[in-house]
Short mmCIF file of C-alpha atoms in Angstrom, two decimals:
data_model
loop_
_atom_site.label_atom_id
_atom_site.label_comp_id
_atom_site.label_asym_id
_atom_site.label_seq_id
_atom_site.Cartn_x
_atom_site.Cartn_y
_atom_site.Cartn_z
CA MET X 1259 -5.03 120.28 71.04
CA THR X 1260 -5.06 117.89 73.86
CA GLY X 1261 -8.39 116.32 74.51
CA LYS X 1262 -9.50 114.75 77.94
CA VAL X 1263 -10.02 111.04 78.41
CA TYR X 1264 -12.72 109.88 80.86
CA LEU X 1265 -12.38 106.52 82.43
CA VAL X 1266 -16.23 105.55 82.46
CA GLY X 1267 -17.73 102.63 84.21
CA ALA X 1268 -20.16 100.99 81.90
CA GLY X 1269 -21.81 98.98 84.52
CA PRO X 1270 -22.36 95.36 84.68
CA GLY X 1271 -24.26 94.98 81.75
CA ASP X 1272 -28.22 95.96 81.74
CA PRO X 1273 -27.78 99.37 80.19
CA GLU X 1274 -30.50 100.77 82.87
CA LEU X 1275 -27.68 100.55 85.25
CA LEU X 1276 -25.47 103.15 83.40
CA THR X 1277 -25.06 106.47 85.28
CA LEU X 1278 -26.55 109.66 84.15
CA LYS X 1279 -22.87 111.17 83.52
CA ALA X 1280 -21.77 108.01 81.63
CA HIS X 1281 -24.83 108.32 79.52
CA ARG X 1282 -24.16 111.99 79.05
CA LEU X 1283 -20.57 111.60 78.12
CA LEU X 1284 -21.23 108.68 75.73
CA SER X 1285 -23.66 110.77 73.69
CA GLN X 1286 -21.07 113.65 73.13
CA CYS X 1287 -17.49 111.75 72.88
CA ASP X 1288 -15.51 111.90 69.78
CA ALA X 1289 -13.90 108.65 70.26
CA LEU X 1290 -14.78 105.42 72.28
CA VAL X 1291 -12.07 103.03 73.55
CA HIS X 1292 -14.22 99.78 75.13
CA ASP X 1293 -13.55 96.64 76.54
CA ALA X 1294 -15.21 93.39 75.58
CA LEU X 1295 -18.01 93.29 78.70
CA VAL X 1296 -19.91 96.20 77.44
CA PRO X 1297 -23.47 95.47 75.79
CA ARG X 1298 -23.88 96.96 72.28
CA ALA X 1299 -26.70 99.06 73.48
CA LEU X 1300 -24.13 101.49 75.10
CA LEU X 1301 -22.21 101.63 72.05
CA ASP X 1302 -25.03 102.76 70.29
CA LEU X 1303 -25.33 105.78 72.31
CA THR X 1304 -22.24 107.43 70.64
CA PRO X 1305 -23.00 110.25 68.09
CA GLU X 1306 -22.53 109.34 64.31
CA GLY X 1307 -18.92 109.76 63.22
CA CYS X 1308 -17.46 108.73 66.71
CA GLU X 1309 -14.10 106.72 66.54
CA ARG X 1310 -14.37 103.25 68.19
CA HIS X 1311 -11.82 101.24 69.20
CA PHE X 1312 -11.75 97.81 70.77
CA VAL X 1313 -9.27 97.00 73.35
CA GLY X 1314 -11.00 94.02 75.32
CA LYS X 1315 -9.53 91.39 77.47
CA ARG X 1316 -10.70 87.89 77.66
CA ARG X 1317 -9.56 84.42 78.82
CA GLY X 1318 -9.07 82.26 75.97
CA HIS X 1319 -9.24 85.15 73.24
CA HIS X 1320 -6.98 87.63 71.71
CA SER X 1321 -6.24 90.46 74.02
CA VAL X 1322 -4.85 93.72 73.35
CA PRO X 1323 -1.76 94.22 75.24
CA GLN X 1324 -2.19 97.12 78.29
CA PRO X 1325 0.81 99.39 76.60
CA SER X 1326 -1.09 99.12 73.34
CA THR X 1327 -3.96 100.34 75.24
CA ASN X 1328 -2.14 103.23 76.71
CA ALA X 1329 -0.77 104.39 73.51
CA VAL X 1330 -4.47 104.54 71.94
CA LEU X 1331 -5.59 106.80 74.54
CA VAL X 1332 -2.73 109.11 74.59
CA GLU X 1333 -2.90 109.41 70.62
CA LEU X 1334 -6.33 110.24 70.48
CA ALA X 1335 -6.16 112.84 73.03
CA GLN X 1336 -3.88 114.76 70.54
CA ARG X 1337 -6.74 114.90 68.10
CA CYS X 1338 -10.21 114.45 69.83
CA ARG X 1339 -11.66 116.59 72.34
CA CYS X 1340 -13.54 114.09 74.39
CA ILE X 1341 -12.36 110.50 74.53
CA VAL X 1342 -14.45 107.84 76.49
CA ARG X 1343 -12.64 104.90 77.83
CA LEU X 1344 -15.51 102.50 78.84
CA LYS X 1345 -14.85 99.48 80.88
CA GLY X 1346 -17.21 97.09 82.16
CA GLY X 1347 -18.47 97.60 85.76
CA ASP X 1348 -16.20 100.24 87.61
CA PRO X 1349 -13.13 101.34 86.06
CA PHE X 1350 -11.16 101.37 89.55
CA LEU X 1351 -12.32 97.90 90.67
CA PHE X 1352 -10.29 95.19 88.70
CA GLY X 1353 -10.38 97.44 85.60
CA ARG X 1354 -6.90 98.71 85.50
CA GLY X 1355 -8.34 102.04 85.53
CA GLY X 1356 -5.79 103.22 88.14
CA GLU X 1357 -2.91 102.00 85.81
CA GLU X 1358 -4.31 103.98 82.82
CA ALA X 1359 -5.25 107.02 84.67
CA ALA X 1360 -1.48 107.47 85.98
CA HIS X 1361 -0.30 106.82 82.53
CA LEU X 1362 -2.31 109.46 81.19
CA VAL X 1363 -1.43 111.93 83.66
CA ALA X 1364 2.29 111.20 83.14
CA ALA X 1365 1.72 111.73 79.50
CA GLY X 1366 0.27 115.51 80.29
CA VAL X 1367 -3.30 114.07 79.10
CA PRO X 1368 -6.17 115.38 81.28
CA VAL X 1369 -8.18 112.36 82.65
CA GLU X 1370 -11.09 112.12 85.07
CA VAL X 1371 -12.70 108.78 86.45
CA VAL X 1372 -16.49 108.27 86.17
CA PRO X 1373 -17.56 105.52 88.84
CA GLY X 1374 -19.81 102.70 87.64
CA VAL X 1375 -22.01 99.87 89.41
CA THR X 1376 -19.83 96.86 89.76
CA ALA X 1377 -20.89 93.50 88.85
CA GLY X 1378 -20.06 92.12 92.23
CA ILE X 1379 -22.78 93.80 93.76
CA ALA X 1380 -25.42 94.14 90.69
CA ALA X 1381 -25.07 90.43 89.89
CA PRO X 1382 -25.84 89.10 93.27
CA ALA X 1383 -28.73 91.61 93.73
CA TYR X 1384 -30.20 90.11 90.60
CA MET X 1385 -30.33 86.76 92.42
CA GLY X 1386 -32.02 88.86 95.49
CA ILE X 1387 -28.80 88.38 97.54
CA PRO X 1388 -27.36 91.14 99.99
CA ILE X 1389 -23.54 91.32 99.86
CA THR X 1390 -23.64 92.36 103.39
CA HIS X 1391 -26.55 91.98 105.93
CA ARG X 1392 -26.81 92.77 109.79
CA ARG X 1393 -27.39 88.96 110.74
CA ALA X 1394 -25.08 87.48 108.36
CA GLY X 1395 -22.31 89.62 107.40
CA SER X 1396 -20.82 93.20 108.46
CA SER X 1397 -17.90 92.88 106.05
CA VAL X 1398 -17.31 91.71 102.37
CA THR X 1399 -14.21 91.26 100.44
CA PHE X 1400 -14.02 91.92 96.71
CA VAL X 1401 -11.19 89.46 95.11
CA THR X 1402 -10.04 88.42 91.81
CA GLY X 1403 -9.79 84.58 91.23
CA HIS X 1404 -8.08 84.33 88.06
CA GLU X 1405 -4.48 84.29 89.63
CA GLU X 1406 -2.72 80.84 89.16
CA LEU X 1407 -2.62 79.25 92.84
CA ASP X 1408 0.40 77.34 92.18
CA LYS X 1409 2.55 80.57 92.25
CA VAL X 1410 5.38 80.44 94.58
CA ARG X 1411 3.73 83.57 96.28
CA PRO X 1412 0.41 84.11 95.24
CA ALA X 1413 -1.01 87.73 95.89
CA VAL X 1414 -4.61 86.36 97.18
CA ASP X 1415 -4.17 84.46 100.63
CA TRP X 1416 -7.25 82.34 100.59
CA ARG X 1417 -6.83 80.72 103.83
CA GLY X 1418 -6.22 84.05 105.53
CA LEU X 1419 -9.32 85.48 103.96
CA ALA X 1420 -11.60 82.20 105.14
CA ARG X 1421 -10.79 83.77 108.94
CA SER X 1422 -10.97 87.56 108.09
CA SER X 1423 -14.02 88.12 106.32
CA ASP X 1424 -17.78 87.35 106.60
CA GLY X 1425 -18.30 87.47 103.13
CA LEU X 1426 -16.32 87.08 99.62
CA VAL X 1427 -17.37 88.19 96.16
CA ILE X 1428 -15.01 86.48 93.34
CA TYR X 1429 -14.40 88.02 90.09
CA MET X 1430 -12.99 85.73 87.28
CA GLY X 1431 -12.74 82.82 89.40
CA LEU X 1432 -14.43 79.94 87.66
CA HIS X 1433 -11.07 78.73 86.13
CA ASN X 1434 -9.53 78.15 89.62
CA LEU X 1435 -12.86 77.58 91.64
CA ARG X 1436 -11.81 73.93 92.73
CA ARG X 1437 -8.57 75.16 94.16
CA ILE X 1438 -10.06 78.44 95.87
CA GLY X 1439 -12.46 76.21 97.60
CA GLU X 1440 -9.93 73.78 98.76
CA GLU X 1441 -7.93 76.45 100.12
CA LEU X 1442 -10.77 78.50 101.70
CA MET X 1443 -11.90 75.07 103.60
CA ALA X 1444 -8.25 74.52 104.49
CA GLY X 1445 -8.29 77.98 106.07
CA GLY X 1446 -11.21 76.78 108.34
CA LEU X 1447 -14.21 77.72 106.35
CA ASP X 1448 -17.02 75.21 106.82
CA PRO X 1449 -17.60 73.11 103.84
CA ALA X 1450 -21.29 73.78 104.36
CA THR X 1451 -20.86 77.58 104.07
CA PRO X 1452 -23.81 78.58 101.40
CA VAL X 1453 -22.46 80.21 97.95
CA ALA X 1454 -24.08 81.22 94.88
CA VAL X 1455 -22.92 81.78 91.33
CA VAL X 1456 -24.25 84.17 88.68
CA GLN X 1457 -23.19 83.78 84.88
CA GLN X 1458 -24.02 86.88 82.84
CA GLY X 1459 -25.44 88.61 85.47
CA THR X 1460 -28.31 91.30 84.94
CA VAL X 1461 -28.52 90.51 81.08
CA ARG X 1462 -30.03 87.94 78.93
CA GLY X 1463 -28.58 84.54 79.51
CA GLN X 1464 -28.21 85.14 83.39
CA ARG X 1465 -27.86 81.66 84.99
CA GLU X 1466 -27.81 81.31 88.66
CA LEU X 1467 -26.56 78.43 91.13
CA VAL X 1468 -26.86 78.14 95.07
CA ALA X 1469 -25.00 75.33 96.40
CA SER X 1470 -22.33 74.67 99.54
CA LEU X 1471 -18.58 75.26 99.36
CA GLY X 1472 -17.88 71.50 99.56
CA ASP X 1473 -20.01 70.93 96.18
CA LEU X 1474 -19.39 74.16 94.51
CA ALA X 1475 -16.80 72.93 92.16
CA ASP X 1476 -18.56 69.77 91.11
CA ARG X 1477 -22.13 71.56 90.61
CA VAL X 1478 -20.33 74.32 88.37
CA GLU X 1479 -18.61 71.67 86.37
CA ALA X 1480 -21.76 69.44 86.12
CA GLU X 1481 -23.98 72.26 84.95
CA GLY X 1482 -21.57 73.96 82.48
CA PHE X 1483 -21.23 77.65 84.20
CA GLU X 1484 -19.05 79.69 82.16
CA SER X 1485 -17.29 83.21 82.51
CA PRO X 1486 -18.17 85.87 82.89
CA ALA X 1487 -19.66 85.01 86.46
CA ILE X 1488 -19.66 86.41 90.01
CA VAL X 1489 -19.00 83.84 93.00
CA VAL X 1490 -20.52 84.97 96.37
CA ILE X 1491 -19.34 83.03 99.49
CA GLY X 1492 -20.96 83.71 102.77
CA ARG X 1493 -23.92 83.34 104.98
CA VAL X 1494 -25.59 86.27 103.35
CA VAL X 1495 -26.32 83.78 100.31
CA ALA X 1496 -28.92 82.32 102.98
CA GLU X 1497 -30.48 85.52 103.22
CA ARG X 1498 -31.59 85.58 99.55
CA VAL X 1499 -34.89 87.06 98.79
CA PRO X 1500 -35.47 86.13 95.20
CA SER X 1501 -39.03 87.90 94.96
CA CYS X 1502 -36.74 91.30 94.69
CA ALA X 1503 -34.42 90.41 92.35
CA PRO X 1504 -34.78 92.45 89.04
CA LEU X 1505 -35.55 90.80 85.77
CA PRO X 1506 -32.45 90.87 83.72
CA ALA X 1507 -32.27 93.08 80.50
CA SER X 1508 -33.13 91.88 77.24
CA VAL X 1509 -29.52 92.56 75.76
CA GLU X 1510 -26.35 90.15 75.55
CA MET X 1511 -22.73 90.54 76.71
CA PRO X 1512 -20.20 90.35 76.00
CA ILE X 1513 -20.22 91.73 72.62
CA PRO X 1514 -19.51 89.57 69.55
CA PHE X 1515 -16.04 90.22 68.40
#
């Protein structure tokens, strides 16, 4: 028997942002392979007897190597009918979903992607920030900020981004925030550019900060912001409408492990 693997987006944290398709698959799966940034409320949707496998990756914690995750998925497909690979946010946005899909196809395992709501859209929305706006930004760039900036050839050209995009949404960027800010300003971005940080967006423990690019790193450090967090840089932050922001869900993330 060869089962089917579903690469499912768990959304940004608030369980009510889970898609209907994801809910259906979770309620009928034989096996669940999940990341760290998934609220327990979603795990509890699985039926009795469902196998659960944790394969999360978090900075500063033990991480399951990607080849091990790939092997788990292939092995489960040999004996289970419906396997849900549950990933925080959207599986194809900084989630290694493309890598896992390619590996499964090469191994002869049927696979289907189920998109999810990404934190880069939802977390700013829970502050009332639109990531595009007719007056303030017609383009936005989603970028990962965890890469070490002192590499000989870094993959992200921050100075180029300062000149080419109306707004930036940065994932996993707190560790390098000071250097990122320096590079953006060196690329011509005004130190007065409005910025926002959302920690634990959409769930209990959500924290918010609005600042300027020039003092962002100092403010984040002084106020003790931690990952997981989304950083928004651009004039759209000034278009914030706090009264439209939803209340964070009364769940916690990431799950204890």
